[in-house]
Amino acid sequence: MKIKITGNASDACKELLKKHISKRIDASFEVGGLEIRLATDEALGKPESYSIAGDGDMWTVTGSDEKGLYYGIGKLLHSAVWTEDEFFPKPTDGVISPDCDFRCIYFSVHAFNWYFMAPTEDLEEYLEEMILYGYNALHTIVPVFNIHQLDDDVFKESVKKNRAIFAAAKKVGLKTVFGVNPNQGLLSAPHEFDADLSYDTSDVGRYRGWAGRNLCPNKPGATEYLRNIWLKCLEQFTDIGIDYVITWPYDEGGCGCEKCAPWGAGGFDKLSRLLAQDVRELYPAAKFIYSTWTFDVPGDQKEYSTLYKRLEAGEMDYVDYLMTDAHGAYPKFVLEHPLVRPIVSFPEISMWGLFPWGGYGANPLPKRFEEIWDSAKGVLSGGDPYSEGLYEDISKIQFIGYFWNKNARYKDILREYASYEFGEDVADDAVRIMELIEVNHVGVYAAQQRCLENGGPAKEGDPISPDMPAAQEAYDLVMAADSRMSELRKNSWRWRILYIRTVLDYKRYKAFFDRGMRQCYEDFHILRHDDEENQVLKNDAGAQALYQELRDIYHCLDHDNGRNKWTLPVVQGACHIK
């Protein structure tokens, strides 16, 4: 296909468009044919806005600024209809502006997950794709919870990866966001600083998370020790710049001693004030985000109410944003009280309902996420989905769709994604597959919870789970779609992780029915929690090959299976999760 790219845009924008066209079709950019004019024009209006106009062989993508032009290029690519050797752009309905100003994606570079293990160039490529889908900020951490010393290899590698992706983000105008768990000590921290872990009194245990070494800031010397850690981390990026810093209360974090409790209104507030002072010294223009992750869980511990009273009284002027969210439904306190600061969400797209979280492939939950988003969108100024790797790619795109249009529907967001990534002729089937995966993902979890509530096996009349007709339909759809896709698309990692999840689900659920499910807590636990001893498909060679393929996609070597029990699939005959 002959394409001519013109306009007043930077060479970087023009090369970006050429690159992503060339990834899909054989294109020549020296001579005419289809002309695409890339331009910036401040008169377009709100920052980060864009428009696409034209027909036939003449199209114009205009951004209100360079970032807006990046997003316009992304929309041009994603909304077009692609064939094997051509593509046909679509116009926008006027100027498109984002509903939410804070559109961040969290690359959790830790614990030997994909972000930690992937080559830096892969991280940069994935970041570029997130920009084209509409994100404007990148959040990372230095993983104190699995670092022994501030000069060990894990610390050095994490800093190296973070610096590379922060530099790549800055190059294209993205904001950088750095997270700090202010009472998280190194694994080698003196035990006389240890926190009282009684802050998590939930029946399910460790609801808030006890990873790493949580320390008590009220023990002599502990605050100075903790401050040295976060300063060492923050100082790694002074030459690149940090635009936002997030202070984080739980998982990791927390102390339940008398002087710290309740943590969100006690010890956490004390440390966060010190952290904010240090941030202002190092990064005077940085915004400070105060997270309330799992505040008042379980029950009302006065964490939210105390925080809001302090904010309303003007005692916390250092706080620019609140980040409020939890594992399940959106916190009611935030929805029922007037806004005291701009609020952003922290969608938990990685860890809900399965273990290992990425051990089966893609984990779309479109209906669940839409319900949570709709419940809170009226108070939100954006969000920061939490990602452990590639397996939640579909959900990343679902949430950026909401951040641009609060009233968007997942079917429209994911259909455009599927059309671009998998092909127009399989797009509807791909969205249906995502919905069917969710039926059993949610259903098996709910069935296990019913057994827990019943104190034994499922009661007569409870819905049978898993839903084999749903698994069968998804399996038939994925096989049919795979048979008619181009080699380029069917071999892409995005299709493979969706394909693998569909096939493994079908095989796992069928194996359970074939051997006679008892409809009890333990059986549902095995369907949700894969391990070496109980893996349903350990004798299925085809399934084991798919598990191994996932490990290859995740850049995981055999010895790393023992170091990351959270996101990696168990593979029989290899080095197993310990």
XYZ file of C-alpha atoms in Angstrom:
578
model
C 0.000 0.000 0.000
C 1.296 3.453 -0.917
C 1.002 6.041 1.860
C 2.171 9.633 2.050
C 2.468 11.230 5.500
C 2.542 15.036 5.581
C 1.787 17.917 7.960
C 3.496 20.005 10.633
C 3.820 17.167 13.148
C 7.163 16.167 14.607
C 9.235 13.501 12.926
C 8.631 11.328 15.994
C 4.866 11.342 15.372
C 5.326 10.538 11.691
C 7.735 7.690 12.421
C 5.356 6.326 15.054
C 2.534 6.093 12.527
C 4.789 4.505 9.913
C 6.012 1.943 12.425
C 2.570 0.766 13.475
C 1.211 0.656 9.932
C 4.210 -1.413 8.870
C 3.609 -3.898 11.687
C 0.353 -4.907 9.961
C 0.740 -4.401 6.230
C 3.428 -3.999 3.585
C 3.525 -0.219 3.057
C 5.623 2.194 1.000
C 5.965 5.756 2.329
C 7.977 7.400 -0.446
C 5.202 8.153 -2.924
C 1.526 9.078 -2.926
C -1.591 6.973 -2.659
C -3.342 7.430 0.669
C -2.307 10.779 2.183
C -2.420 11.217 5.949
C -1.763 14.718 7.240
C -0.576 14.920 10.865
C -0.940 18.332 12.467
C -1.103 20.123 15.808
C -3.403 23.080 16.346
C -3.961 24.724 19.746
C -7.277 26.072 18.486
C -8.636 22.544 18.686
C -9.321 23.216 22.350
C -8.707 21.189 25.496
C -5.213 19.711 25.980
C -4.731 16.113 24.782
C -7.649 16.371 22.340
C -7.730 15.244 18.717
C -9.892 14.890 15.642
C -9.796 12.677 12.549
C -11.395 13.923 9.334
C -11.393 12.978 5.666
C -12.509 10.381 3.185
C -11.115 8.411 0.284
C -7.391 9.025 -0.107
C -7.097 12.192 2.022
C -7.191 12.158 5.834
C -6.119 14.588 8.552
C -5.322 13.773 12.161
C -5.129 16.913 14.297
C -4.040 17.149 17.923
C -4.457 20.130 20.214
C -0.872 19.373 21.276
C 1.651 16.631 20.581
C 0.119 14.275 23.147
C -3.268 14.817 21.561
C -1.740 13.922 18.218
C -0.344 10.686 19.697
C -3.839 9.772 20.859
C -5.259 10.712 17.470
C -2.751 8.444 15.743
C -3.788 5.668 18.105
C -7.453 6.178 17.284
C -6.693 6.267 13.559
C -4.998 2.883 13.862
C -7.459 1.235 16.244
C -10.699 2.345 14.586
C -9.648 1.630 10.992
C -10.749 -1.462 9.101
C -7.681 -3.524 8.198
C -7.284 -6.121 5.466
C -4.204 -8.183 4.661
C -2.701 -5.378 2.565
C -4.728 -2.180 3.181
C -6.477 -0.179 5.846
C -9.430 2.195 5.720
C -9.579 5.026 8.284
C -12.744 6.240 9.985
C -13.507 9.835 11.017
C -14.266 10.914 14.574
C -17.469 12.690 15.494
C -15.821 16.084 15.889
C -13.143 16.760 18.487
C -12.472 14.000 21.023
C -11.393 15.146 24.510
C -10.745 12.958 27.557
C -13.286 13.005 30.381
C -10.539 12.213 32.915
C -7.261 14.095 33.290
C -5.454 11.366 35.296
C -5.121 8.310 33.061
C -2.334 6.264 34.576
C -1.213 2.686 34.085
C 0.731 0.876 36.817
C 3.629 -1.245 35.584
C 4.355 -3.242 38.751
C 8.054 -3.973 38.228
C 8.605 -6.565 40.944
C 8.607 -10.171 42.128
C 10.033 -11.621 38.904
C 6.820 -10.932 36.982
C 6.714 -9.990 33.289
C 7.660 -6.356 33.933
C 10.711 -7.445 35.917
C 11.786 -10.230 33.551
C 11.037 -8.705 30.127
C 13.825 -7.036 28.146
C 13.745 -3.256 28.442
C 12.910 -2.890 24.740
C 9.778 -5.013 25.265
C 8.716 -2.768 28.132
C 9.243 0.323 25.996
C 7.244 -1.201 23.142
C 4.368 -2.065 25.458
C 4.442 1.414 26.983
C 4.185 2.883 23.488
C 1.089 0.779 22.834
C -0.495 1.996 26.081
C 0.129 5.593 25.002
C -1.564 4.964 21.657
C -4.580 3.591 23.522
C -4.792 6.836 25.534
C -2.852 6.624 28.795
C -1.012 9.791 29.875
C 0.911 8.669 32.969
C 3.008 5.709 34.092
C 3.216 4.417 37.680
C 6.038 2.193 38.941
C 7.663 1.222 42.239
C 10.983 -0.002 43.519
C 9.892 -3.256 45.219
C 11.169 -2.814 48.764
C 9.217 -5.882 49.892
C 11.590 -8.289 48.093
C 14.879 -6.388 48.497
C 17.431 -7.390 51.151
C 19.809 -4.449 50.816
C 19.803 -1.189 48.863
C 22.798 -2.341 46.854
C 21.675 -5.898 45.981
C 20.962 -7.097 42.446
C 17.168 -6.959 42.773
C 17.335 -3.283 43.768
C 19.766 -2.446 40.966
C 17.725 -4.273 38.311
C 14.487 -2.659 39.453
C 16.023 0.813 39.374
C 17.454 0.105 35.925
C 14.067 -1.009 34.557
C 12.239 1.874 36.200
C 14.684 4.438 34.866
C 14.382 3.034 31.349
C 10.593 3.122 31.238
C 10.417 6.507 33.002
C 12.847 7.898 30.406
C 10.766 6.396 27.597
C 7.615 7.867 29.134
C 9.140 11.339 29.431
C 10.312 11.190 25.821
C 6.705 11.153 24.621
C 5.350 13.566 27.209
C 3.881 11.139 29.737
C 3.784 11.965 33.427
C 5.756 9.749 35.801
C 4.178 8.399 38.982
C 6.140 6.739 41.789
C 4.634 4.718 44.629
C 5.936 4.507 48.198
C 4.799 2.166 50.990
C 6.147 4.349 53.807
C 6.410 1.708 56.553
C 7.796 -1.043 54.331
C 11.261 -2.108 55.468
C 13.891 -4.159 53.702
C 13.874 -7.913 54.225
C 16.972 -7.407 56.369
C 15.313 -4.814 58.657
C 16.061 -5.167 62.391
C 13.320 -7.197 64.067
C 13.059 -4.686 66.906
C 11.323 -2.412 64.349
C 8.671 -4.983 63.383
C 5.055 -3.837 63.155
C 2.131 -5.310 65.063
C 0.242 -7.210 62.332
C -3.072 -7.255 64.191
C -4.420 -4.455 61.971
C -5.929 -7.071 59.641
C -8.729 -8.710 61.621
C -10.800 -9.901 58.662
C -12.210 -13.415 58.773
C -10.532 -14.395 55.513
C -7.143 -13.361 56.894
C -4.520 -11.117 55.350
C -7.133 -9.242 53.350
C -4.867 -6.218 53.309
C -1.669 -8.118 52.673
C 1.374 -8.761 54.849
C 4.089 -9.076 52.210
C 7.647 -8.153 53.076
C 8.565 -6.461 56.366
C 6.130 -3.898 57.779
C 7.694 -1.734 60.482
C 6.292 0.372 63.331
C 7.208 4.068 62.995
C 6.703 4.572 66.736
C 9.587 2.293 67.695
C 12.856 4.172 68.388
C 14.921 4.546 65.230
C 12.323 3.011 62.871
C 11.131 6.239 61.262
C 14.682 7.312 60.451
C 15.340 3.852 58.992
C 12.217 4.021 56.805
C 12.932 7.552 55.663
C 16.377 6.486 54.462
C 14.756 3.808 52.288
C 12.247 6.044 50.532
C 14.839 8.802 50.041
C 17.224 6.302 48.449
C 14.456 5.193 46.078
C 13.248 8.691 45.205
C 16.779 9.957 44.560
C 17.251 7.461 41.711
C 15.111 9.600 39.366
C 16.066 13.229 40.039
C 17.624 13.580 36.586
C 14.488 12.190 34.873
C 11.815 13.721 37.061
C 8.783 12.472 38.995
C 5.434 14.184 38.530
C 3.330 12.377 41.157
C 4.154 10.426 44.307
C 1.618 8.055 45.866
C 1.719 7.152 49.551
C 0.257 3.683 50.176
C -1.300 2.306 53.393
C -1.775 -1.464 53.054
C -0.352 -4.368 51.060
C 2.372 -3.668 51.791
C 1.988 -1.580 54.947
C 0.260 -1.258 58.288
C 0.796 -1.520 62.017
C -1.787 -2.339 64.674
C -0.034 -1.155 67.843
C -1.781 1.270 70.192
C 0.186 4.279 68.939
C -0.364 3.495 65.225
C -3.954 2.228 65.210
C -6.081 2.700 63.284
C -3.259 2.723 60.767
C -4.964 4.857 58.107
C -5.640 7.616 60.633
C -2.553 7.054 62.808
C 0.874 5.790 61.850
C 0.213 6.069 58.119
C -0.714 9.739 58.419
C 2.422 10.438 60.456
C 4.735 8.853 57.876
C 2.881 10.322 54.888
C 3.433 13.860 56.188
C 7.173 13.215 56.414
C 7.194 11.605 52.980
C 5.383 14.614 51.477
C 8.022 16.942 52.940
C 10.818 14.930 51.367
C 9.014 14.775 48.024
C 8.641 18.564 47.989
C 12.383 18.937 48.610
C 13.364 16.596 45.774
C 10.516 17.310 43.337
C 8.970 20.726 44.146
C 6.355 20.537 41.368
C 5.248 16.975 42.079
C 1.630 16.251 43.049
C 1.022 14.135 46.155
C -1.577 11.350 46.007
C -2.942 9.856 49.237
C -4.137 6.284 48.785
C -6.881 4.810 50.968
C -6.572 1.229 49.674
C -8.712 -1.062 51.888
C -9.428 1.669 54.444
C -12.058 0.542 56.992
C -11.749 -3.122 56.082
C -13.267 -4.915 57.824
C -15.912 -2.642 59.337
C -15.690 1.038 60.233
C -12.324 1.731 61.872
C -12.735 5.513 61.483
C -10.005 5.689 58.848
C -12.114 7.393 56.181
C -14.038 9.625 58.565
C -10.855 10.842 60.297
C -9.151 11.496 56.962
C -12.097 13.526 55.659
C -12.317 15.590 58.863
C -8.639 16.474 58.592
C -8.952 17.385 54.920
C -12.042 19.536 55.548
C -10.274 21.285 58.440
C -7.331 22.211 56.199
C -4.870 20.043 58.139
C -3.628 18.152 55.048
C -2.850 20.777 52.429
C -0.034 18.616 51.103
C -2.585 16.166 49.617
C -3.484 16.907 45.969
C -5.487 13.764 45.127
C -7.129 10.861 46.904
C -6.800 7.394 45.403
C -9.699 5.332 46.724
C -10.569 1.731 45.934
C -10.673 -1.788 47.328
C -10.706 -5.428 46.221
C -14.471 -5.553 45.624
C -17.213 -2.941 45.386
C -16.207 0.725 45.368
C -15.950 2.158 48.912
C -19.357 3.474 49.996
C -17.925 6.230 52.203
C -16.404 7.980 49.195
C -19.639 7.745 47.222
C -21.771 9.033 50.100
C -19.709 12.075 51.143
C -18.878 15.351 49.357
C -15.620 15.555 47.446
C -12.772 16.986 49.501
C -10.104 16.378 46.857
C -10.086 15.131 43.262
C -10.507 11.348 43.424
C -8.941 8.691 41.227
C -9.521 4.936 41.320
C -7.136 1.996 41.544
C -8.829 -0.763 39.512
C -7.673 -4.191 40.656
C -7.415 -5.925 37.285
C -4.742 -8.492 38.196
C -5.554 -10.604 41.207
C -9.269 -11.294 41.545
C -10.672 -14.814 41.630
C -7.773 -16.962 40.326
C -4.357 -18.113 41.432
C -1.763 -17.956 39.941
C -3.281 -14.741 38.584
C -1.760 -14.996 35.124
C -1.369 -18.751 35.206
C -4.114 -19.500 32.680
C -3.692 -16.633 30.207
C -5.991 -13.644 29.698
C -8.333 -12.712 32.578
C -11.085 -10.447 31.164
C -13.913 -9.493 33.556
C -15.789 -6.919 31.453
C -19.196 -6.999 33.164
C -17.760 -6.899 36.665
C -15.509 -3.966 35.865
C -18.280 -2.050 34.141
C -20.538 -2.408 37.188
C -17.794 -1.114 39.509
C -16.945 1.745 37.151
C -20.577 2.801 36.762
C -21.034 2.876 40.531
C -18.198 5.389 40.994
C -17.726 7.291 37.729
C -19.593 10.335 39.019
C -16.863 11.114 41.586
C -13.796 10.057 39.600
C -11.180 12.112 37.774
C -9.457 9.041 36.368
C -7.650 5.987 37.601
C -4.560 3.805 37.781
C -5.195 0.117 36.937
C -2.848 -2.239 38.770
C -0.976 -4.553 36.413
C 1.307 -7.511 37.119
C 1.884 -8.383 33.465
C 0.450 -8.937 30.003
C -2.463 -11.138 30.983
C -4.741 -8.195 31.942
C -4.179 -6.372 28.633
C -7.899 -6.509 27.782
C -8.853 -4.860 31.068
C -6.237 -2.121 30.613
C -7.962 -1.176 27.363
C -11.416 -1.404 28.940
C -10.480 1.100 31.648
C -8.719 3.566 29.352
C -11.942 3.578 27.349
C -13.811 4.716 30.465
C -11.185 7.345 31.289
C -11.784 8.938 27.879
C -15.555 8.551 27.937
C -17.133 7.919 31.345
C -20.297 6.601 29.718
C -18.594 4.220 27.293
C -19.757 0.591 27.223
C -17.384 -2.331 27.367
C -18.853 -3.960 24.266
C -17.895 -0.947 22.151
C -14.454 -0.537 23.753
C -13.508 -4.187 23.448
C -14.966 -4.642 19.994
C -12.679 -1.927 18.625
C -9.753 -3.549 20.456
C -10.635 -6.969 19.049
C -11.108 -5.660 15.522
C -7.665 -4.039 15.556
C -5.779 -6.797 17.331
C -7.563 -9.886 15.943
C -9.390 -8.787 12.779
C -12.774 -7.329 11.908
C -14.255 -10.679 10.930
C -13.615 -12.229 14.371
C -14.152 -9.150 16.561
C -17.682 -10.002 17.706
C -16.692 -13.586 18.474
C -13.662 -12.395 20.451
C -15.809 -10.138 22.663
C -18.228 -13.008 23.205
C -15.327 -15.253 24.240
C -14.279 -12.644 26.820
C -17.820 -12.604 28.237
C -17.958 -16.393 28.418
C -14.606 -16.608 30.206
C -16.026 -14.241 32.806
C -19.136 -16.393 33.297
C -17.037 -19.190 34.767
C -14.357 -16.989 36.346
C -17.066 -15.303 38.428
C -19.232 -18.407 38.729
C -16.584 -20.708 40.195
C -15.553 -18.012 42.677
C -19.171 -17.442 43.708
C -19.764 -21.186 44.077
C -16.777 -21.509 46.380
C -18.024 -18.595 48.487
C -21.470 -20.232 48.770
C -19.836 -23.391 50.073
C -17.895 -21.308 52.594
C -21.087 -19.620 53.745
C -22.946 -22.945 53.902
C -20.206 -24.486 55.990
C -20.089 -27.464 53.646
C -21.076 -28.637 50.175
C -23.378 -26.608 47.968
C -27.022 -26.821 48.950
C -29.667 -28.325 46.730
C -30.881 -25.681 44.330
C -27.608 -23.743 44.229
C -26.497 -23.103 40.646
C -24.094 -25.720 39.344
C -20.700 -24.331 38.505
C -18.754 -24.331 36.267
C -21.106 -23.604 33.372
C -20.043 -26.171 30.766
C -22.299 -24.801 27.980
C -20.509 -21.451 28.374
C -17.090 -23.131 28.328
C -18.104 -25.205 25.291
C -19.385 -22.154 23.412
C -16.182 -20.225 24.120
C -14.066 -23.205 23.015
C -16.005 -23.593 19.753
C -15.760 -19.863 19.039
C -12.034 -19.656 19.719
C -11.276 -22.663 17.530
C -13.380 -21.328 14.662
C -11.847 -17.852 14.935
C -8.322 -19.240 15.077
C -8.923 -21.241 11.891
C -9.829 -18.161 9.865
C -7.370 -15.601 11.244
C -4.245 -14.459 9.434
C -0.957 -15.976 10.568
C 0.181 -12.562 11.849
C -2.816 -12.157 14.117
C -3.252 -15.741 15.278
C 0.399 -15.852 16.367
C 0.297 -12.554 18.262
C 0.708 -12.813 22.033
C -2.607 -11.026 22.602
C -4.516 -13.700 20.704
C -2.477 -16.525 22.167
C -3.205 -15.587 25.791
C -6.936 -15.346 25.020
C -6.854 -18.611 23.073
C -4.884 -20.404 25.802
C -7.217 -19.215 28.572
C -10.257 -20.430 26.627
C -8.787 -23.862 25.908
C -7.418 -24.390 29.431
C -10.761 -23.389 30.969
C -12.635 -25.838 28.759
C -10.189 -28.639 29.538
C -10.146 -27.955 33.298
C -13.913 -27.734 33.675
C -14.533 -30.800 31.515
C -12.003 -32.827 33.496
C -13.809 -31.933 36.690
C -17.203 -32.957 35.401
C -15.767 -36.136 33.903
C -14.386 -37.208 37.269
C -17.493 -36.142 39.175
C -17.349 -32.776 40.886
C -18.504 -32.871 44.489
C -19.640 -29.241 44.389
C -17.698 -28.531 47.569
C -15.286 -25.843 48.697
C -12.205 -27.998 48.088
C -13.135 -28.829 44.496
C -13.833 -25.216 43.620
C -10.571 -24.252 45.327
C -8.655 -26.546 42.975
C -10.347 -24.920 39.964
C -9.332 -21.484 41.254
C -5.925 -22.290 42.747
C -3.515 -24.231 40.527
C -0.507 -25.869 42.123
C 1.806 -28.809 41.477
C -0.102 -31.277 43.627
C -3.635 -30.493 42.504
C -3.234 -29.213 38.940
C -6.220 -30.643 37.110
C -4.424 -31.063 33.783
C -1.032 -32.326 34.946
C -1.331 -35.424 32.726
C -2.670 -33.585 29.671
C 0.292 -33.068 27.314
C -1.581 -30.526 25.190
C -2.473 -28.442 28.227
C 1.088 -28.621 29.544
C 2.344 -27.287 26.214
C -0.031 -24.321 26.564
C 1.163 -23.665 30.117
C 4.744 -23.711 28.848
C 3.844 -21.308 26.042
C 2.505 -18.863 28.625
C 5.787 -19.071 30.498
C 7.637 -18.261 27.275
C 5.366 -15.272 26.609
C 6.026 -14.056 30.160
C 9.826 -14.298 29.658
C 10.127 -16.725 32.558
C 12.940 -19.235 32.899
C 12.527 -22.504 34.799
C 14.250 -21.299 37.952
C 11.949 -18.270 38.171
C 8.883 -20.475 38.580
C 10.009 -20.993 42.148
C 10.447 -17.268 42.778
C 7.092 -16.051 41.448
C 4.201 -18.124 42.752
C 1.700 -15.367 41.931
C 1.589 -14.915 38.160
C 3.299 -17.926 36.584
C 1.581 -21.137 35.535
C 2.705 -24.377 37.125
C 4.401 -26.646 34.592
C 4.815 -30.313 35.378
C 8.353 -31.636 35.040
C 9.893 -28.191 35.440
C 11.067 -26.342 38.538
C 7.842 -25.936 40.481
C 6.376 -23.267 42.719
C 7.605 -23.662 46.281
